[in-house]
CSV table of C-alpha atoms and ligand atoms in Angstrom, one decimal:
chain,number,residue,atom,x,y,z
A,420,MET,CA,-20.0,18.6,-57.8
A,421,VAL,CA,-18.4,16.2,-55.1
A,422,ILE,CA,-18.5,12.5,-55.7
A,423,ARG,CA,-19.9,10.8,-52.6
A,424,SER,CA,-19.7,7.2,-53.8
A,425,SER,CA,-19.6,5.1,-56.8
A,426,GLN,CA,-20.3,1.3,-57.3
A,427,TYR,CA,-20.6,-1.2,-59.9
A,428,ILE,CA,-24.3,-2.2,-60.4
A,429,ILE,CA,-24.8,-4.5,-63.2
A,430,SER,CA,-23.5,-5.8,-66.8
A,431,SER,CA,-26.4,-6.1,-69.2
A,432,PRO,CA,-26.4,-7.9,-72.7
A,433,GLU,CA,-29.2,-5.6,-74.0
A,434,TYR,CA,-30.9,-2.4,-73.0
A,435,THR,CA,-34.1,-4.2,-71.8
A,436,LYS,CA,-32.0,-5.9,-69.0
A,437,CYS,CA,-30.6,-2.4,-67.7
A,438,PRO,CA,-31.7,-1.1,-64.2
A,439,GLU,CA,-35.0,0.7,-63.8
A,440,PRO,CA,-34.6,4.0,-65.8
A,441,ASP,CA,-35.4,6.1,-62.7
A,442,ARG,CA,-32.4,8.5,-62.7
A,443,PRO,CA,-30.3,10.5,-65.1
A,444,GLU,CA,-27.7,8.4,-67.1
A,445,TYR,CA,-24.6,9.3,-68.9
A,446,ALA,CA,-22.9,6.9,-71.4
A,447,PHE,CA,-19.3,6.9,-72.4
A,448,ILE,CA,-18.5,5.5,-75.7
A,449,GLY,CA,-15.6,5.5,-78.3
A,450,ARG,CA,-13.4,3.0,-80.3
A,451,SER,CA,-11.9,0.3,-78.5
A,452,ASN,CA,-9.1,1.3,-76.2
A,453,VAL,CA,-9.7,5.0,-76.6
A,454,GLY,CA,-9.7,5.2,-72.8
A,455,LYS,CA,-13.4,5.0,-71.8
A,456,SER,CA,-12.8,2.9,-68.6
A,457,SER,CA,-10.0,4.8,-67.4
A,458,LEU,CA,-11.9,8.1,-67.7
A,459,ILE,CA,-14.8,6.6,-65.7
A,460,ASN,CA,-12.3,5.7,-62.9
A,461,MET,CA,-10.9,9.3,-63.0
A,462,ILE,CA,-14.2,10.9,-62.9
A,463,THR,CA,-15.3,8.8,-60.0
A,464,ASN,CA,-11.9,9.0,-58.2
A,465,SER,CA,-11.4,5.3,-58.1
A,466,THR,CA,-8.8,3.1,-59.4
A,467,LYS,CA,-10.6,-0.1,-60.4
A,468,LEU,CA,-14.4,0.7,-60.8
A,469,ALA,CA,-14.4,0.1,-64.5
A,470,LYS,CA,-12.2,-2.5,-65.8
A,471,THR,CA,-9.3,-1.1,-68.0
A,472,SER,CA,-7.0,-3.1,-70.2
A,473,ALA,CA,-4.0,-2.4,-72.3
A,474,SER,CA,-5.5,-4.8,-75.0
A,475,PRO,CA,-8.7,-3.6,-76.8
A,476,GLY,CA,-12.0,-5.1,-76.4
A,477,LYS,CA,-12.1,-5.5,-72.7
A,478,THR,CA,-15.6,-4.1,-72.2
A,479,GLN,CA,-18.1,-6.3,-73.9
A,480,LEU,CA,-21.5,-5.5,-72.1
A,481,ILE,CA,-23.5,-2.3,-71.0
A,482,ASN,CA,-22.1,-1.7,-67.6
A,483,HIS,CA,-23.9,0.2,-65.1
A,484,PHE,CA,-22.3,2.2,-62.2
A,485,GLY,CA,-24.3,4.0,-59.6
A,486,ILE,CA,-23.1,7.5,-58.4
A,487,GLU,CA,-24.0,9.4,-55.6
A,488,SER,CA,-23.0,13.1,-55.7
A,489,SER,CA,-23.7,16.4,-54.0
A,490,PRO,CA,-23.6,20.0,-55.5
A,491,THR,CA,-20.6,21.8,-54.0
A,492,ASN,CA,-21.1,23.0,-50.5
A,493,LYS,CA,-24.3,21.1,-50.0
A,494,ALA,CA,-25.4,18.1,-48.2
A,495,GLU,CA,-28.1,17.0,-50.7
A,496,ILE,CA,-27.4,13.6,-52.4
A,497,ILE,CA,-28.0,13.1,-56.1
A,498,HIS,CA,-28.3,9.7,-57.6
A,499,TRP,CA,-27.2,9.0,-61.3
A,500,TYR,CA,-25.8,6.4,-63.5
A,501,ILE,CA,-22.6,6.3,-65.6
A,502,VAL,CA,-22.6,3.5,-68.3
A,503,ASP,CA,-19.3,2.1,-69.7
A,504,LEU,CA,-20.2,0.7,-73.3
A,505,PRO,CA,-18.1,-1.6,-75.5
A,506,GLY,CA,-15.7,0.2,-78.0
A,507,TYR,CA,-16.8,0.1,-81.6
A,508,GLY,CA,-14.4,-0.9,-84.3
A,509,PHE,CA,-12.7,-3.6,-82.5
A,510,ALA,CA,-11.5,-5.7,-85.4
A,511,LYS,CA,-10.2,-8.9,-83.5
A,512,VAL,CA,-13.9,-10.3,-83.1
A,513,SER,CA,-16.0,-12.2,-85.6
A,514,GLN,CA,-18.3,-10.3,-88.0
A,515,SER,CA,-21.3,-11.8,-86.3
A,516,GLN,CA,-20.1,-10.9,-82.7
A,517,ARG,CA,-19.5,-7.3,-84.0
A,518,GLU,CA,-23.0,-7.0,-85.5
A,519,LYS,CA,-24.4,-8.0,-82.4
A,520,TRP,CA,-22.6,-5.5,-80.4
A,521,LYS,CA,-23.6,-2.8,-83.0
A,522,LYS,CA,-27.2,-3.7,-82.6
A,523,MET,CA,-26.9,-4.0,-78.8
A,524,ILE,CA,-25.3,-0.4,-78.7
A,525,ALA,CA,-27.7,1.2,-81.3
A,526,ASP,CA,-30.7,-0.2,-79.3
A,527,TYR,CA,-29.4,1.1,-76.0
A,528,LEU,CA,-28.7,4.7,-77.4
A,529,ARG,CA,-31.9,5.1,-79.2
A,530,LYS,CA,-34.3,3.4,-76.7
A,531,ARG,CA,-32.9,3.9,-73.2
A,532,LYS,CA,-35.4,6.3,-71.7
A,533,ASN,CA,-33.2,7.9,-68.9
A,534,LEU,CA,-30.0,8.5,-71.2
A,535,VAL,CA,-29.6,12.2,-70.8
A,536,HIS,CA,-26.1,12.7,-72.7
A,537,VAL,CA,-23.4,10.7,-74.4
A,538,PHE,CA,-19.8,11.3,-74.0
A,539,VAL,CA,-17.9,10.2,-77.2
A,540,LEU,CA,-14.3,9.7,-76.7
A,541,ILE,CA,-11.7,10.4,-79.4
A,542,ASP,CA,-7.9,9.8,-79.3
A,543,SER,CA,-6.4,13.2,-79.3
A,544,ARG,CA,-3.1,11.8,-81.0
A,545,HIS,CA,-4.8,11.2,-84.3
A,546,SER,CA,-6.2,13.2,-87.1
A,547,PRO,CA,-9.9,12.5,-87.8
A,548,GLN,CA,-10.8,9.0,-88.3
A,549,GLN,CA,-13.9,8.2,-90.5
A,550,LEU,CA,-15.1,5.6,-88.0
A,551,ASP,CA,-15.4,8.4,-85.3
A,552,LEU,CA,-16.9,10.8,-87.8
A,553,ASP,CA,-19.6,8.2,-88.8
A,554,PHE,CA,-20.5,7.5,-85.3
A,555,VAL,CA,-20.9,11.1,-84.4
A,556,ASN,CA,-23.0,11.7,-87.6
A,557,GLN,CA,-25.1,8.6,-86.7
A,558,LEU,CA,-25.8,10.2,-83.2
A,559,GLY,CA,-26.8,13.4,-85.0
A,560,GLU,CA,-29.2,11.5,-87.2
A,561,TRP,CA,-30.8,10.0,-84.0
A,562,GLN,CA,-30.9,13.4,-82.3
A,563,ILE,CA,-28.9,12.1,-79.2
A,564,PRO,CA,-27.2,14.8,-77.2
A,565,PHE,CA,-23.3,14.3,-76.9
A,566,SER,CA,-20.1,16.0,-76.2
A,567,LEU,CA,-16.8,15.0,-77.6
A,568,VAL,CA,-13.9,14.1,-75.2
A,569,PHE,CA,-10.4,14.1,-76.6
A,570,THR,CA,-8.5,11.5,-74.7
A,571,LYS,CA,-4.8,10.7,-73.8
A,572,SER,CA,-3.7,14.4,-74.3
A,573,ASP,CA,-0.6,13.7,-72.2
A,574,LYS,CA,0.8,11.4,-74.9
A,575,GLU,CA,1.3,14.3,-77.4
A,576,ASN,CA,2.3,17.8,-77.2
A,577,GLN,CA,-0.4,20.5,-76.9
A,578,ARG,CA,-0.1,21.7,-80.4
A,579,THR,CA,-0.7,18.5,-82.1
A,580,VAL,CA,-3.8,17.8,-79.7
A,581,ASN,CA,-5.1,21.2,-80.6
A,582,THR,CA,-4.6,20.7,-84.4
A,583,ASN,CA,-6.3,17.3,-84.0
A,584,VAL,CA,-9.3,18.7,-82.2
A,585,LYS,CA,-9.6,21.6,-84.7
A,586,SER,CA,-9.5,19.2,-87.7
A,587,PHE,CA,-12.2,17.0,-86.2
A,588,LEU,CA,-14.5,19.9,-85.6
A,589,ASN,CA,-13.8,21.2,-89.3
A,590,ALA,CA,-14.7,17.7,-90.5
A,591,LEU,CA,-18.2,18.0,-88.7
A,592,ARG,CA,-18.6,21.5,-90.1
A,593,ASP,CA,-19.6,19.9,-93.5
A,594,THR,CA,-22.8,18.3,-91.9
A,595,TRP,CA,-23.2,20.3,-88.6
A,596,GLN,CA,-24.6,23.8,-88.2
A,597,PHE,CA,-23.8,23.7,-84.4
A,598,LEU,CA,-20.7,22.2,-83.1
A,599,PRO,CA,-20.9,20.0,-79.8
A,600,GLN,CA,-18.9,20.8,-76.6
A,601,GLN,CA,-15.4,19.5,-76.5
A,602,ILE,CA,-13.3,18.6,-73.6
A,603,ILE,CA,-9.7,17.6,-73.5
A,604,THR,CA,-8.6,15.0,-71.0
A,605,SER,CA,-5.8,13.1,-69.7
A,606,THR,CA,-6.1,10.6,-66.9
A,607,ILE,CA,-2.4,10.8,-66.1
A,608,LYS,CA,-2.6,14.6,-65.6
A,609,ARG,CA,-6.2,14.4,-64.3
A,610,THR,CA,-7.3,17.1,-66.7
A,611,GLY,CA,-10.9,17.6,-68.0
A,612,ARG,CA,-12.4,16.2,-64.8
A,613,GLU,CA,-13.9,19.2,-63.4
A,614,LYS,CA,-15.5,20.3,-66.8
A,615,ILE,CA,-17.2,16.9,-67.4
A,616,LEU,CA,-18.4,16.9,-63.8
A,617,GLN,CA,-19.8,20.4,-64.2
A,618,LEU,CA,-21.7,19.4,-67.5
A,619,ILE,CA,-23.3,16.4,-65.7
A,620,GLU,CA,-24.3,18.5,-62.6
A,621,GLU,CA,-26.0,21.0,-64.9
A,622,MET,CA,-27.6,18.2,-66.9
A,623,ASN,CA,-28.6,16.6,-63.6
A,624,THR,CA,-30.3,19.7,-62.3
A,625,GLU,CA,-32.3,20.0,-65.7
A,626,TRP,CA,-33.4,16.4,-65.6
A,627,LEU,CA,-34.5,16.4,-61.9
A,628,SER,CA,-36.5,19.9,-62.6
A,629,GLY,CA,-38.3,18.2,-65.5
A,630,GLU,CA,-39.2,14.8,-63.5
A,631,GLY,CA,-43.0,14.1,-63.3
A,632,GLU,CA,-43.8,16.1,-66.4
B,862,GTP,P1,-12.1,-1.1,-74.3
B,862,GTP,O1,-13.0,-1.4,-73.1
B,862,GTP,O2,-11.3,-2.2,-74.5
B,862,GTP,O3,-13.0,-0.6,-75.4
B,862,GTP,O4,-11.1,0.1,-73.9
B,862,GTP,P2,-11.4,1.4,-73.1
B,862,GTP,O5,-11.7,2.5,-74.1
B,862,GTP,O6,-12.2,1.2,-71.8
B,862,GTP,O7,-9.9,1.8,-72.7
B,862,GTP,P3,-9.1,1.7,-71.3
B,862,GTP,O8,-9.6,2.7,-70.3
B,862,GTP,O9,-9.1,0.3,-71.0
B,862,GTP,O10,-7.6,2.1,-71.8
B,862,GTP,C1,-6.9,1.6,-72.6
B,862,GTP,C2,-5.3,1.9,-72.4
B,862,GTP,O11,-5.0,3.3,-72.6
B,862,GTP,C3,-4.9,1.5,-71.0
B,862,GTP,O12,-3.7,1.0,-71.1
B,862,GTP,C4,-4.9,3.0,-70.2
B,862,GTP,O13,-3.8,2.9,-69.1
B,862,GTP,C5,-4.4,3.8,-71.4
B,862,GTP,N1,-5.1,5.2,-71.1
B,862,GTP,C6,-6.3,5.5,-70.8
B,862,GTP,N2,-6.3,6.9,-70.8
B,862,GTP,C7,-5.1,7.5,-70.8
B,862,GTP,C8,-4.7,8.8,-70.7
B,862,GTP,O14,-5.4,9.9,-70.5
B,862,GTP,N3,-3.2,8.8,-70.9
B,862,GTP,C9,-2.6,7.9,-71.1
B,862,GTP,N4,-1.2,8.1,-71.2
B,862,GTP,N5,-2.8,6.7,-71.2
B,862,GTP,C10,-4.3,6.3,-71.1
B,863,MG,MG1,-13.4,-0.4,-71.3
């Protein structure tokens, strides 16, 4: 897949205010500071499409980006959305603010009609964290399709990254019969980009073939 263009569309405080659900949509979520906005920039080949920050809690609304892409070696243009969501587990906001975000994200994930797939980002430097496992299990209960993206893999040696990925999958085995797709990424080394784009391309094709049913 070739990205032709990407642009910021709108930031919404709730799912009802999001753009018309007229094209396939992919959301990126994970705890605060895990690298969601950086990953979106890497995927779209831009440096400042999504706002990144060294301090957690930068992204606070449902942010829509409109993407135009073409299948490799084809001129055809496919339109789809990327969504940057606020991180969960950000401690430095009030309890009431956190509850509000939680509801905003839950409503969005459960009710957004054109949401095809969620990419859940997990920091590859750490052993499995309960907060991430809880979130993934929640998605399972809601029957929302997702993949796991292990971020910042350049910050640790490959062995540690692989061990952390394995432990996370092992922790999921308790409750899951089938394990989700995993992708290891680094925005510094630009790894994982092709795999994510390939997954999105496959899902776009599927979505478009089912349109109007
Ligand atoms: P919030 O919106 O606050 O929840 O954060 P976020 O998940 O969008 O994270 P963001 O993309 O803003 O990145 C947080 C910090 O991690 C920034 O300082 C990034 O430069 C850094 N970062 C993100 N991805 C990578 C990576 O793959 N490798 C390295 N070394 N740093 C990364
Ligand atoms: Mg962000």
